[in-house]
Each structure stands twice: as C-alpha cells, then as structure tokens.
Short mmCIF file of C-alpha atoms in Angstrom, two decimals:
data_model
loop_
_atom_site.label_atom_id
_atom_site.label_comp_id
_atom_site.label_asym_id
_atom_site.label_seq_id
_atom_site.Cartn_x
_atom_site.Cartn_y
_atom_site.Cartn_z
CA MET A 217 -29.50 30.99 -21.85
CA LEU A 218 -31.74 33.45 -20.02
CA ARG A 219 -34.22 33.44 -22.90
CA HIS A 220 -34.48 29.65 -22.78
CA ALA A 221 -35.05 29.78 -19.02
CA MET A 222 -37.80 32.37 -19.41
CA TYR A 223 -39.46 30.24 -22.09
CA ASN A 224 -39.57 27.30 -19.70
CA LEU A 225 -40.93 29.50 -16.92
CA ARG A 226 -43.79 30.71 -19.12
CA GLY A 227 -44.79 27.20 -20.15
CA GLY A 228 -46.32 24.38 -18.16
CA PHE A 229 -48.60 24.25 -15.16
CA LEU A 230 -45.93 24.64 -12.48
CA ILE A 231 -44.16 27.99 -12.33
CA ARG A 232 -46.92 30.59 -12.81
CA PRO A 233 -49.58 28.82 -10.68
CA LEU A 234 -47.00 28.15 -7.96
CA THR A 235 -45.85 31.77 -7.97
CA ILE A 236 -49.42 33.06 -7.67
CA ALA A 237 -50.21 30.58 -4.89
CA LEU A 238 -47.13 31.55 -2.88
CA ALA A 239 -47.79 35.25 -3.38
CA LEU A 240 -51.40 35.04 -2.16
CA GLY A 241 -50.38 32.76 0.70
CA GLY A 242 -47.77 35.29 1.77
CA ALA A 243 -50.37 38.06 1.48
CA GLY A 244 -52.74 36.17 3.78
CA ALA A 245 -50.06 35.64 6.42
CA PHE A 246 -48.84 39.24 6.21
CA LEU A 247 -52.30 40.85 6.40
CA SER A 248 -53.36 38.73 9.39
CA TRP A 249 -50.10 39.60 11.20
CA LEU A 250 -50.55 43.29 10.35
CA GLU A 251 -54.09 43.32 11.77
CA GLU A 252 -52.98 41.72 15.00
CA GLU A 253 -50.02 44.06 15.47
CA PHE A 254 -51.91 47.19 14.35
CA PRO A 255 -55.65 46.79 15.06
CA VAL A 256 -56.38 50.16 13.47
CA THR A 257 -55.82 48.58 10.02
CA SER A 258 -59.10 46.64 10.36
CA ALA A 259 -61.18 49.45 11.84
CA TRP A 260 -62.64 50.31 8.42
CA VAL A 261 -64.35 46.91 8.00
CA PRO A 262 -68.16 47.44 8.29
CA THR A 263 -69.72 46.14 11.49
CA VAL A 264 -72.60 44.80 9.41
CA LEU A 265 -70.32 42.06 8.19
CA PHE A 266 -68.42 41.53 11.42
CA PRO A 267 -70.19 42.99 14.49
CA SER A 268 -67.30 41.92 16.70
CA HIS A 269 -63.61 41.95 15.83
CA ALA A 270 -62.91 39.62 18.76
CA ASP A 271 -64.95 36.57 17.68
CA PRO A 272 -62.49 34.10 16.16
CA GLN A 273 -65.10 31.40 15.56
CA VAL A 274 -66.78 33.31 12.72
CA ALA A 275 -63.41 33.94 11.03
CA GLN A 276 -62.39 30.29 11.47
CA VAL A 277 -65.63 28.99 9.95
CA ILE A 278 -65.40 31.34 6.95
CA LEU A 279 -61.72 30.68 6.25
CA ALA A 280 -62.03 26.90 6.69
CA GLY A 281 -65.17 26.76 4.54
CA ILE A 282 -63.58 28.73 1.69
CA ALA A 283 -60.40 26.64 1.82
CA ALA A 284 -62.35 23.35 1.70
CA SER A 285 -64.65 24.45 -1.13
CA ILE A 286 -61.78 25.87 -3.18
CA MET A 287 -59.92 22.56 -3.07
CA THR A 288 -63.05 20.84 -4.37
CA VAL A 289 -63.24 23.34 -7.21
CA VAL A 290 -59.54 22.85 -7.96
CA SER A 291 -60.20 19.13 -8.35
CA ILE A 292 -62.98 19.92 -10.84
CA VAL A 293 -60.73 22.31 -12.76
CA PHE A 294 -57.98 19.70 -13.01
CA ALA A 295 -60.49 17.09 -14.17
CA ILE A 296 -61.79 19.45 -16.89
CA LEU A 297 -58.24 20.27 -17.92
CA LEU A 298 -57.11 16.65 -18.16
CA MET A 299 -60.24 15.74 -20.11
CA THR A 300 -59.56 18.59 -22.54
CA LEU A 301 -55.93 17.59 -23.04
CA THR A 302 -56.90 13.94 -23.62
CA LEU A 303 -59.63 14.89 -26.09
CA ALA A 304 -57.41 17.29 -28.02
CA SER A 305 -54.54 14.81 -28.12
CA MET A 306 -56.70 12.00 -29.49
CA GLN A 307 -58.81 14.02 -31.89
CA PHE A 308 -56.20 16.38 -33.34
CA SER A 309 -52.54 15.69 -32.53
CA PRO A 310 -50.49 14.88 -29.41
CA ARG A 311 -48.07 17.68 -30.34
CA ILE A 312 -50.63 20.44 -29.72
CA ILE A 313 -50.47 19.73 -25.97
CA VAL A 314 -47.44 22.05 -25.93
CA SER A 315 -49.76 24.88 -26.94
CA PHE A 316 -52.32 24.00 -24.26
CA SER A 317 -49.69 23.89 -21.51
CA ARG A 318 -48.70 27.50 -22.34
CA ASP A 319 -52.27 28.79 -22.10
CA ARG A 320 -52.20 31.70 -19.67
CA VAL A 321 -55.90 31.58 -18.79
CA THR A 322 -55.49 28.04 -17.51
CA GLN A 323 -52.34 28.94 -15.61
CA TRP A 324 -53.94 31.97 -13.98
CA THR A 325 -57.08 30.00 -13.09
CA LEU A 326 -55.14 27.26 -11.33
CA GLY A 327 -52.88 29.83 -9.69
CA ILE A 328 -55.70 31.93 -8.24
CA PHE A 329 -57.61 28.89 -7.00
CA LEU A 330 -54.52 27.51 -5.27
CA GLY A 331 -53.63 31.01 -4.08
CA THR A 332 -57.04 31.45 -2.45
CA PHE A 333 -56.56 28.15 -0.61
CA SER A 334 -53.08 29.23 0.50
CA TYR A 335 -54.42 32.64 1.57
CA CYS A 336 -57.06 31.04 3.80
CA MET A 337 -54.69 28.50 5.31
CA ALA A 338 -52.08 31.17 6.05
CA ALA A 339 -54.65 33.44 7.71
CA LEU A 340 -56.42 30.69 9.69
CA PRO A 341 -53.89 30.48 12.60
CA ALA A 342 -54.36 34.21 13.27
CA ALA A 343 -58.00 33.60 14.34
CA HIS A 344 -57.43 32.36 17.91
CA SER A 345 -59.03 32.48 21.33
CA LEU A 346 -55.87 32.39 23.44
CA PRO A 347 -54.12 34.26 24.96
CA HIS A 348 -56.78 36.76 23.90
CA PRO A 349 -59.61 36.46 21.35
CA PHE A 350 -58.75 37.90 17.93
CA ALA A 351 -60.34 37.73 14.47
CA PRO A 352 -58.50 39.11 11.41
CA VAL A 353 -61.68 40.55 9.90
CA ALA A 354 -59.98 42.50 7.09
CA THR A 355 -58.10 39.36 6.04
CA VAL A 356 -61.34 37.35 6.16
CA LEU A 357 -63.00 39.99 4.00
CA GLY A 358 -60.16 39.56 1.53
CA ALA A 359 -60.78 35.79 1.50
CA MET A 360 -64.44 36.40 0.74
CA VAL A 361 -63.52 38.66 -2.16
CA LEU A 362 -61.11 36.04 -3.49
CA ALA A 363 -63.88 33.42 -3.23
CA LEU A 364 -66.18 35.58 -5.37
CA VAL A 365 -63.33 36.07 -7.86
CA CYS A 366 -62.90 32.29 -8.04
CA VAL A 367 -66.60 31.82 -8.82
CA GLY A 368 -66.40 34.26 -11.71
CA LEU A 369 -63.11 32.78 -12.86
CA LEU A 370 -64.57 29.28 -12.87
CA LEU A 371 -67.37 30.37 -15.20
CA PHE A 372 -64.88 32.12 -17.47
CA PHE A 373 -62.59 29.08 -17.44
CA ILE A 374 -65.40 26.76 -18.56
CA HIS A 375 -66.24 29.22 -21.36
CA HIS A 376 -62.57 29.41 -22.33
CA ILE A 377 -62.11 25.64 -22.41
CA SER A 378 -65.19 25.24 -24.61
CA GLN A 379 -63.52 27.55 -27.11
CA ALA A 380 -60.04 26.14 -26.65
CA ILE A 381 -61.02 22.67 -27.88
CA SER A 382 -62.42 24.13 -31.11
CA VAL A 383 -60.11 23.11 -33.96
CA ASN A 384 -60.33 26.56 -35.53
CA HIS A 385 -59.21 28.13 -32.26
CA ILE A 386 -56.40 25.59 -31.85
CA VAL A 387 -54.83 26.10 -35.28
CA ASP A 388 -55.29 29.88 -35.06
CA ARG A 389 -53.43 29.93 -31.75
CA ILE A 390 -50.60 27.78 -33.12
CA ALA A 391 -50.33 30.05 -36.18
CA ALA A 392 -50.28 33.17 -34.00
CA GLU A 393 -47.53 31.72 -31.78
CA THR A 394 -45.51 30.75 -34.85
CA GLU A 395 -45.89 34.24 -36.33
CA SER A 396 -44.74 35.79 -33.07
CA MET A 397 -41.68 33.55 -33.09
CA ILE A 398 -40.93 34.49 -36.72
CA ASP A 399 -41.14 38.17 -35.79
CA GLU A 400 -38.69 37.58 -32.96
CA ILE A 401 -36.00 35.59 -34.76
CA MET A 402 -36.48 37.25 -38.19
CA PRO A 403 -37.08 40.97 -37.46
CA TRP A 404 -35.80 42.35 -40.80
CA PRO A 405 -37.77 42.54 -44.07
CA HIS A 406 -36.83 40.21 -46.91
CA ARG A 407 -34.12 41.40 -49.31
CA LEU A 408 -34.55 40.58 -52.98
CA ASN A 409 -31.81 38.63 -54.76
CA ARG A 410 -30.16 37.84 -51.46
CA HIS A 411 -29.05 34.45 -52.78
CA LEU A 412 -26.82 36.23 -55.28
CA LYS A 413 -24.88 37.91 -52.48
CA ASP A 414 -24.58 35.01 -50.05
CA ALA A 415 -21.07 34.18 -48.89
CA GLU A 416 -19.70 30.72 -49.45
CA PRO A 417 -20.57 28.34 -46.58
CA LEU A 418 -17.81 26.99 -44.40
CA ARG A 419 -16.16 23.90 -45.84
CA PRO A 420 -14.68 20.97 -43.89
CA ASN A 421 -10.95 21.26 -43.27
CA PRO A 422 -8.34 18.92 -41.80
CA SER A 423 -7.95 20.95 -38.60
CA GLU A 424 -11.56 20.40 -37.54
CA VAL A 425 -12.35 18.42 -34.41
CA ALA A 426 -15.80 16.92 -33.82
CA VAL A 427 -17.71 17.89 -30.68
CA LEU A 428 -20.01 15.00 -29.83
CA SER A 429 -23.46 15.37 -28.37
CA VAL A 430 -23.61 14.21 -24.76
CA ASP A 431 -27.40 13.83 -24.68
CA SER A 432 -30.00 12.67 -27.17
CA GLY A 433 -32.73 15.12 -28.14
CA TYR A 434 -34.07 17.71 -30.52
CA ILE A 435 -32.19 20.97 -30.97
CA ARG A 436 -34.64 23.49 -29.51
CA PHE A 437 -32.57 26.62 -29.16
CA VAL A 438 -29.19 27.91 -30.32
CA ASP A 439 -27.66 30.76 -28.34
CA THR A 440 -25.89 32.42 -31.28
CA ARG A 441 -24.37 35.24 -29.25
CA ARG A 442 -22.81 32.87 -26.77
CA LEU A 443 -21.57 30.62 -29.56
CA VAL A 444 -19.87 33.53 -31.34
CA ALA A 445 -18.40 34.82 -28.07
CA LEU A 446 -16.94 31.40 -27.27
CA ALA A 447 -15.51 31.03 -30.79
CA LYS A 448 -13.86 34.43 -30.48
CA HIS A 449 -12.55 33.68 -27.00
CA TYR A 450 -10.92 30.39 -28.04
CA HIS A 451 -9.88 31.67 -31.52
CA VAL A 452 -11.73 28.90 -33.36
CA THR A 453 -14.43 28.59 -36.00
CA ILE A 454 -17.54 26.56 -35.26
CA ARG A 455 -19.64 24.72 -37.82
CA VAL A 456 -22.95 23.47 -36.36
CA LEU A 457 -23.90 20.33 -38.27
CA ARG A 458 -27.65 20.22 -37.63
CA ARG A 459 -30.23 22.98 -37.48
CA VAL A 460 -32.92 23.75 -34.96
CA GLY A 461 -35.58 21.04 -34.95
CA HIS A 462 -33.25 18.18 -35.91
CA PHE A 463 -32.78 15.18 -33.65
CA VAL A 464 -29.25 14.46 -32.44
CA PRO A 465 -28.49 11.07 -30.84
CA ALA A 466 -25.91 10.95 -28.07
CA GLY A 467 -22.40 10.32 -29.38
CA ILE A 468 -23.10 11.85 -32.79
CA PRO A 469 -21.06 14.93 -33.87
CA LEU A 470 -23.06 18.06 -33.09
CA MET A 471 -20.53 20.59 -34.35
CA MET A 472 -17.11 20.75 -35.94
CA VAL A 473 -14.53 23.12 -34.50
CA SER A 474 -11.57 24.26 -36.55
CA LYS A 475 -8.32 24.17 -34.57
CA GLY A 476 -10.38 22.34 -31.97
CA LYS A 477 -7.31 21.02 -30.19
CA ARG A 478 -7.12 24.40 -28.52
CA LEU A 479 -10.30 23.58 -26.60
CA LEU A 480 -10.05 22.28 -23.07
CA PRO A 481 -12.81 20.03 -21.68
CA GLU A 482 -14.32 23.10 -20.04
CA GLY A 483 -14.49 24.83 -23.43
CA VAL A 484 -16.23 21.84 -25.00
CA ALA A 485 -18.80 21.88 -22.19
CA GLU A 486 -19.40 25.59 -22.77
CA LEU A 487 -19.98 25.01 -26.47
CA LEU A 488 -22.48 22.24 -25.78
CA ALA A 489 -24.29 24.47 -23.29
CA ALA A 490 -24.93 27.02 -26.05
CA LEU A 491 -27.34 24.54 -27.67
CA ASP A 492 -30.44 23.36 -25.84
CA LEU A 493 -31.50 19.77 -26.53
CA GLY A 494 -34.67 18.20 -25.23
CA PRO A 495 -37.11 15.33 -25.77
CA ILE A 496 -39.74 17.52 -27.50
CA ARG A 497 -39.58 20.32 -30.03
CA THR A 498 -40.61 23.81 -28.95
CA LEU A 499 -41.52 27.14 -30.50
CA GLN A 500 -38.43 28.97 -29.32
CA GLN A 501 -36.70 29.05 -32.72
CA ASP A 502 -38.32 26.12 -34.53
CA VAL A 503 -40.64 27.57 -37.19
CA GLU A 504 -41.08 24.14 -38.76
CA PHE A 505 -42.53 22.74 -35.54
CA GLY A 506 -45.39 25.26 -35.61
CA VAL A 507 -46.09 24.29 -39.21
CA LEU A 508 -45.99 20.55 -38.49
CA GLN A 509 -48.50 20.86 -35.66
CA ILE A 510 -51.05 22.33 -38.07
CA VAL A 511 -50.14 19.77 -40.75
CA ASP A 512 -50.84 16.95 -38.26
CA VAL A 513 -54.34 18.31 -37.67
CA ALA A 514 -54.94 18.62 -41.43
CA LEU A 515 -53.76 15.08 -42.17
CA LYS A 516 -55.99 13.60 -39.50
CA ALA A 517 -58.92 15.65 -40.83
CA ILE A 518 -58.59 14.33 -44.41
CA SER A 519 -57.97 10.75 -43.37
CA PRO A 520 -60.71 8.28 -44.41
CA ALA A 521 -61.59 7.64 -40.77
CA VAL A 522 -62.43 11.31 -40.11
CA ASN A 523 -63.19 12.75 -43.57
CA ASP A 524 -63.40 16.41 -42.49
CA PRO A 525 -62.20 18.52 -45.43
CA THR A 526 -63.45 21.74 -43.82
CA THR A 527 -60.91 21.39 -41.02
CA ALA A 528 -58.17 20.59 -43.55
CA ILE A 529 -59.08 23.74 -45.52
CA ASN A 530 -58.87 25.82 -42.34
CA CYS A 531 -55.42 24.36 -41.68
CA VAL A 532 -54.28 25.24 -45.21
CA ASP A 533 -55.46 28.82 -44.66
CA GLN A 534 -53.46 29.11 -41.45
CA LEU A 535 -50.39 27.57 -43.09
CA SER A 536 -50.54 30.17 -45.86
CA ARG A 537 -50.64 32.86 -43.19
CA ILE A 538 -47.41 31.53 -41.66
CA LEU A 539 -45.67 31.19 -45.02
CA ILE A 540 -46.63 34.72 -46.05
CA ARG A 541 -45.09 36.05 -42.85
CA PHE A 542 -41.98 33.89 -43.32
CA ALA A 543 -41.53 34.95 -46.95
CA SER A 544 -41.70 38.61 -45.98
CA ARG A 545 -38.81 38.32 -43.53
CA GLU A 546 -35.08 37.91 -43.92
CA PRO A 547 -33.93 34.53 -42.57
CA PRO A 548 -31.23 34.50 -39.89
CA GLU A 549 -27.67 34.67 -41.16
CA ASP A 550 -25.99 31.34 -41.76
CA LEU A 551 -22.54 32.84 -41.17
CA LEU A 552 -21.84 34.83 -38.02
CA TYR A 553 -18.95 37.31 -37.90
CA ASP A 554 -17.06 38.97 -35.06
CA PRO A 555 -15.39 41.28 -35.92
CA PRO A 556 -16.79 41.97 -39.41
CA GLY A 557 -15.02 39.90 -42.04
CA ILE A 558 -13.96 37.10 -39.67
CA VAL A 559 -16.31 34.11 -39.63
CA ARG A 560 -16.84 32.71 -36.15
CA ALA A 561 -19.73 30.28 -36.62
CA SER A 562 -21.84 28.63 -39.29
CA ILE A 563 -25.41 27.72 -38.33
CA GLY A 564 -28.02 26.32 -40.69
CA TRP A 565 -31.60 27.62 -40.59
CA ILE A 566 -34.69 26.44 -42.39
CA HIS A 567 -35.35 28.28 -45.66
CA PHE A 568 -38.49 29.03 -47.63
CA GLU A 569 -38.42 26.01 -49.95
CA ARG A 570 -38.04 23.52 -47.10
CA LEU A 571 -40.75 25.19 -45.02
CA LEU A 572 -43.13 25.19 -47.99
CA GLU A 573 -42.50 21.49 -48.48
CA ALA A 574 -43.12 20.79 -44.80
CA ALA A 575 -46.38 22.74 -44.93
CA PHE A 576 -48.01 21.47 -48.12
CA GLU A 577 -46.29 18.33 -49.44
CA GLN A 578 -47.96 15.79 -47.16
CA ILE A 579 -51.33 17.47 -47.50
CA ARG A 580 -50.90 17.42 -51.28
CA MET A 581 -50.14 13.70 -51.22
CA TYR A 582 -53.18 12.79 -49.13
CA SER A 583 -55.67 15.14 -50.84
CA LYS A 584 -55.29 13.92 -54.42
CA THR A 585 -58.92 12.78 -54.45
CA ASP A 586 -60.28 15.80 -52.55
CA VAL A 587 -61.06 18.64 -54.94
CA ALA A 588 -61.95 21.15 -52.22
CA VAL A 589 -58.66 20.75 -50.33
CA SER A 590 -56.59 20.76 -53.54
CA LEU A 591 -58.33 23.93 -54.73
CA ARG A 592 -57.56 25.61 -51.42
CA LEU A 593 -53.93 24.50 -51.70
CA LEU A 594 -53.67 26.22 -55.06
CA ARG A 595 -55.37 29.34 -53.72
CA ALA A 596 -52.95 29.41 -50.78
CA LEU A 597 -50.00 29.12 -53.15
CA GLY A 598 -51.43 32.01 -55.18
CA ASP A 599 -51.87 34.14 -52.05
CA ILE A 600 -48.27 33.53 -51.03
CA ALA A 601 -47.03 34.32 -54.56
CA ALA A 602 -49.05 37.53 -54.59
CA SER A 603 -47.53 38.61 -51.28
CA THR A 604 -43.87 38.27 -52.30
CA PRO A 605 -42.01 39.99 -55.15
CA ASP A 606 -39.19 37.44 -55.01
CA LEU A 607 -39.14 35.59 -58.35
CA GLU A 608 -37.26 32.66 -56.85
CA PHE A 609 -39.99 32.17 -54.26
CA ARG A 610 -42.63 32.42 -56.99
CA ARG A 611 -40.87 29.78 -59.05
CA ILE A 612 -40.86 27.42 -56.07
CA LEU A 613 -44.57 28.08 -55.50
CA VAL A 614 -45.40 27.40 -59.16
CA GLU A 615 -43.53 24.09 -59.02
CA GLN A 616 -45.53 23.13 -55.92
CA GLY A 617 -48.74 24.02 -57.75
CA MET A 618 -47.74 21.89 -60.74
CA ARG A 619 -47.12 18.90 -58.48
CA THR A 620 -50.50 19.44 -56.84
CA VAL A 621 -52.39 19.40 -60.16
CA ALA A 622 -50.32 16.50 -61.50
CA GLY A 623 -51.15 14.42 -58.42
CA CYS A 624 -54.87 15.16 -58.75
CA ALA A 625 -54.75 14.22 -62.46
CA GLU A 626 -53.92 10.65 -61.39
CA LYS A 627 -57.18 10.32 -59.44
CA LEU A 628 -59.72 12.81 -60.87
CA GLY A 629 -61.50 13.22 -64.16
CA GLU A 630 -61.30 16.11 -66.61
CA GLU A 631 -64.40 17.78 -65.18
CA GLU A 632 -62.86 18.09 -61.72
CA LEU A 633 -59.48 19.12 -63.13
CA ARG A 634 -60.83 22.09 -65.08
CA GLU A 635 -60.98 24.46 -62.10
CA LEU A 636 -57.71 23.15 -60.72
CA ARG A 637 -55.94 23.97 -63.97
CA ALA A 638 -57.52 27.42 -64.02
CA ARG A 639 -56.01 28.15 -60.61
CA GLN A 640 -52.70 26.68 -61.72
CA ALA A 641 -52.68 29.07 -64.68
CA ALA A 642 -53.40 31.99 -62.34
CA LEU A 643 -50.52 30.90 -60.15
CA GLU A 644 -48.13 30.59 -63.10
CA SER A 645 -48.99 34.12 -64.20
CA PHE A 646 -47.10 35.45 -61.15
CA THR A 647 -43.78 34.31 -62.62
CA ALA A 648 -44.38 36.67 -65.55
CA ILE A 649 -44.87 39.68 -63.29
CA SER A 650 -41.65 41.64 -62.93
CA GLN A 651 -40.41 42.79 -59.57
CA PRO A 652 -41.42 46.31 -58.53
#
C-alpha cells in the first residue's frame, strides 16, 4: 500500500507544508548554532548590512519583525484559500475541492511562509547578550532573503488563485489529472477485437466464502499485486464483487473466496487491507470520478438557474479528451493469473461503454433544449469515433448519438434538428469505415 500512502502524502494541506516548515526551522537552528561555534562562517557577510557581529539587538528586531509579519501574511493566505474553496464549491461542485487540495503551488506557498516563521523563531534564541554578545548575522541575512521570497511568492499566489478559480482552468486540471491516472493504470495500447479473446469470468461456486466489509466507504484503490500474492499464498481464488468507485456498506460482502475456510482471521484481515475504502472517491484508480467531477460542473452550467452553455461546451470538450485517451488504452485485466494459466483473482474495472454513459448521458438528458450543447455532444462523439478503429466502440458512440438526436427531437423543431441530423449522419459514417 506504499502507492496509496504516497498519494495521501501528496494531497492535502498538511504533509508538504509541514515538511517544508520543519526543514526551514531546522535550517535556522543549525545555521545559528554553526555561526556561534565557528564564527568564521559569518565573516563573509558585508559590514554594510551588519557593521557589528556582536550586536544582538539588531538581529532580534529583524528576526522578530519578520516572524510577526509572516504570520500576518499566512492569515491572509489562509483567508484567500478558504474563500476560493468556498466559492468553487458553491459555484461549480463540492467534489472539485479534492483537486484544489492537491494543488502544489498552494502547498508550497503555505509551506514556505510557515517555514520562514519557523526559521526566524529557531534562530531568535541564538541572538543573545549573555554570557557574551552574539548576533547570527548570516542566519539573519538568510531570514531577510526568505522574507523577500515570501513577498514574491505572495504575488504569484494571488495570480495563481485568480486563474485557479476559472472554470476552464478547473476542468482542464481535472482532465489532465484523469489522463495521468489513465496512463498509469492503463499503460498498454488498445487491442482490437479483444472482446473475442476474453476468458470466461469467474462463476460462483459452492466452496466460496464471503468476506464482509468491516468499514463503510468507497473503494478507492485495489492493490492487485498484494491480492494475487495473498491468493497464491493461501491457495484460494478471490472474486472482488465491486469495482473501484463503488460504495460498500459495512457488513456487505466485499469479495468471495473459493475454499475460503482455509483462511484464518489474520488472512481475512490481510485481504481486506489490500482494498482501500474511504469516505470520498479519489483519482488513484477511479477514472469515473474524474469524469463525474467535470459532469457536475456541466450540469450546473446548463441548469436554468445558471444558464451558461459555454461552460457546458467546455466540459464536453474536456470529457471527449478523457474518453479519447481511455479508448486508446487497454483496460486492466479482469482476471489475474499467477502462475500463467491459474486464476488467482477476478477484479472488475470500468469499461468504455459505462464510462461513455457516465460522461454524456446526464448532459444529454438536461440539454435536450440546448442546440449548442447538443451539437457539441455530437461533435465530441465524432471526435472519439475518429480516434479509435474499434468498430465496437464506434457502434456504442453511434447509439449514443442517436439517443442525443432523438431526445432533442422531443423538444426542438425541424429547423433546429437539421444540423443535428447532419452531424448524426457524419457520426454514423464511421461505422462503415473498415479497420486499418
């Protein structure tokens, strides 16, 4: 579960800012100690800045002033951040806060501000009058440099936040994170006619024993290697009942284990530890979650209260980008073998048809009276069809296009439907193109 731990370390406003603050605080304490033990290390500091290296009052005033002002700035940064999160949550979707919490610029800004405060506080005791006057001038110079860095970083942070709350920037960032996750869990290119070669899925058998979920939550990550290793170690076959992104209440079967009576309580605990459950979905392995975040923004944009079709069109464009990437990659294997020929685990993953439905079905339903959004839906379907040579995928896309036009026909007149039907015809032409 190292990957899951690293994902948690990268996200949120705790680990990275705290690490930076502790590192700079340790640097301040170490440099001040080094100067006092080895005065030659501060001999290079210009006398123009510090005429005397034995005047602790100047060092105390500078360090205390920087520390006090930095804490004021940190309060401002937190206020800006909370305002941004509240605005984004209300205007777009509460689920996009996950993306904001992983923003590295924000994490580094908070970390350096807190680190500068820690640096000054750690160096302050070194500036003393007894038993002999001493001023850590090199350390104070470092604090002054950090203060200038904080000023520049504050300006950059305000500029960054002004861009971060732009809806185009938000959906582009979510799409980029989703694409990166697809590249990670689906590294191989798509194979044509794969469905003709798929092995039969595992079927229920009388020897299976249910492993119940101890906690309630969404499946966020499945450690497939650990699951296969445990199945091999205990000489069992594991059938995971729900895929990543599904909610599992406590006490509900999470997996079925053939010959499960061989498992001791410790083995059951190890199996449960191979799946990470939590109160919110994440972008560790959950492609659908990235899609649903963008869909939420699109649905709010085309709602009568907002009526912003331009934002909905931008969301459709970003969704097509994700689906093109997904269609070009081979999905993870449902059956896991070790050694070859011996099935150890069966794990369900989301497939193209379900992801397409998650991306476009709700938008299609709510945009029946919006010609611009419906036209962009059909264009997106055409772009996806043009990017994949898989005839099965193209058939699914054509069916989605037919449902889109049929829904619009219930609300629009013939004049508005003319262009929609032209794009539907262009989409249907892809099914007649043979595979290369």
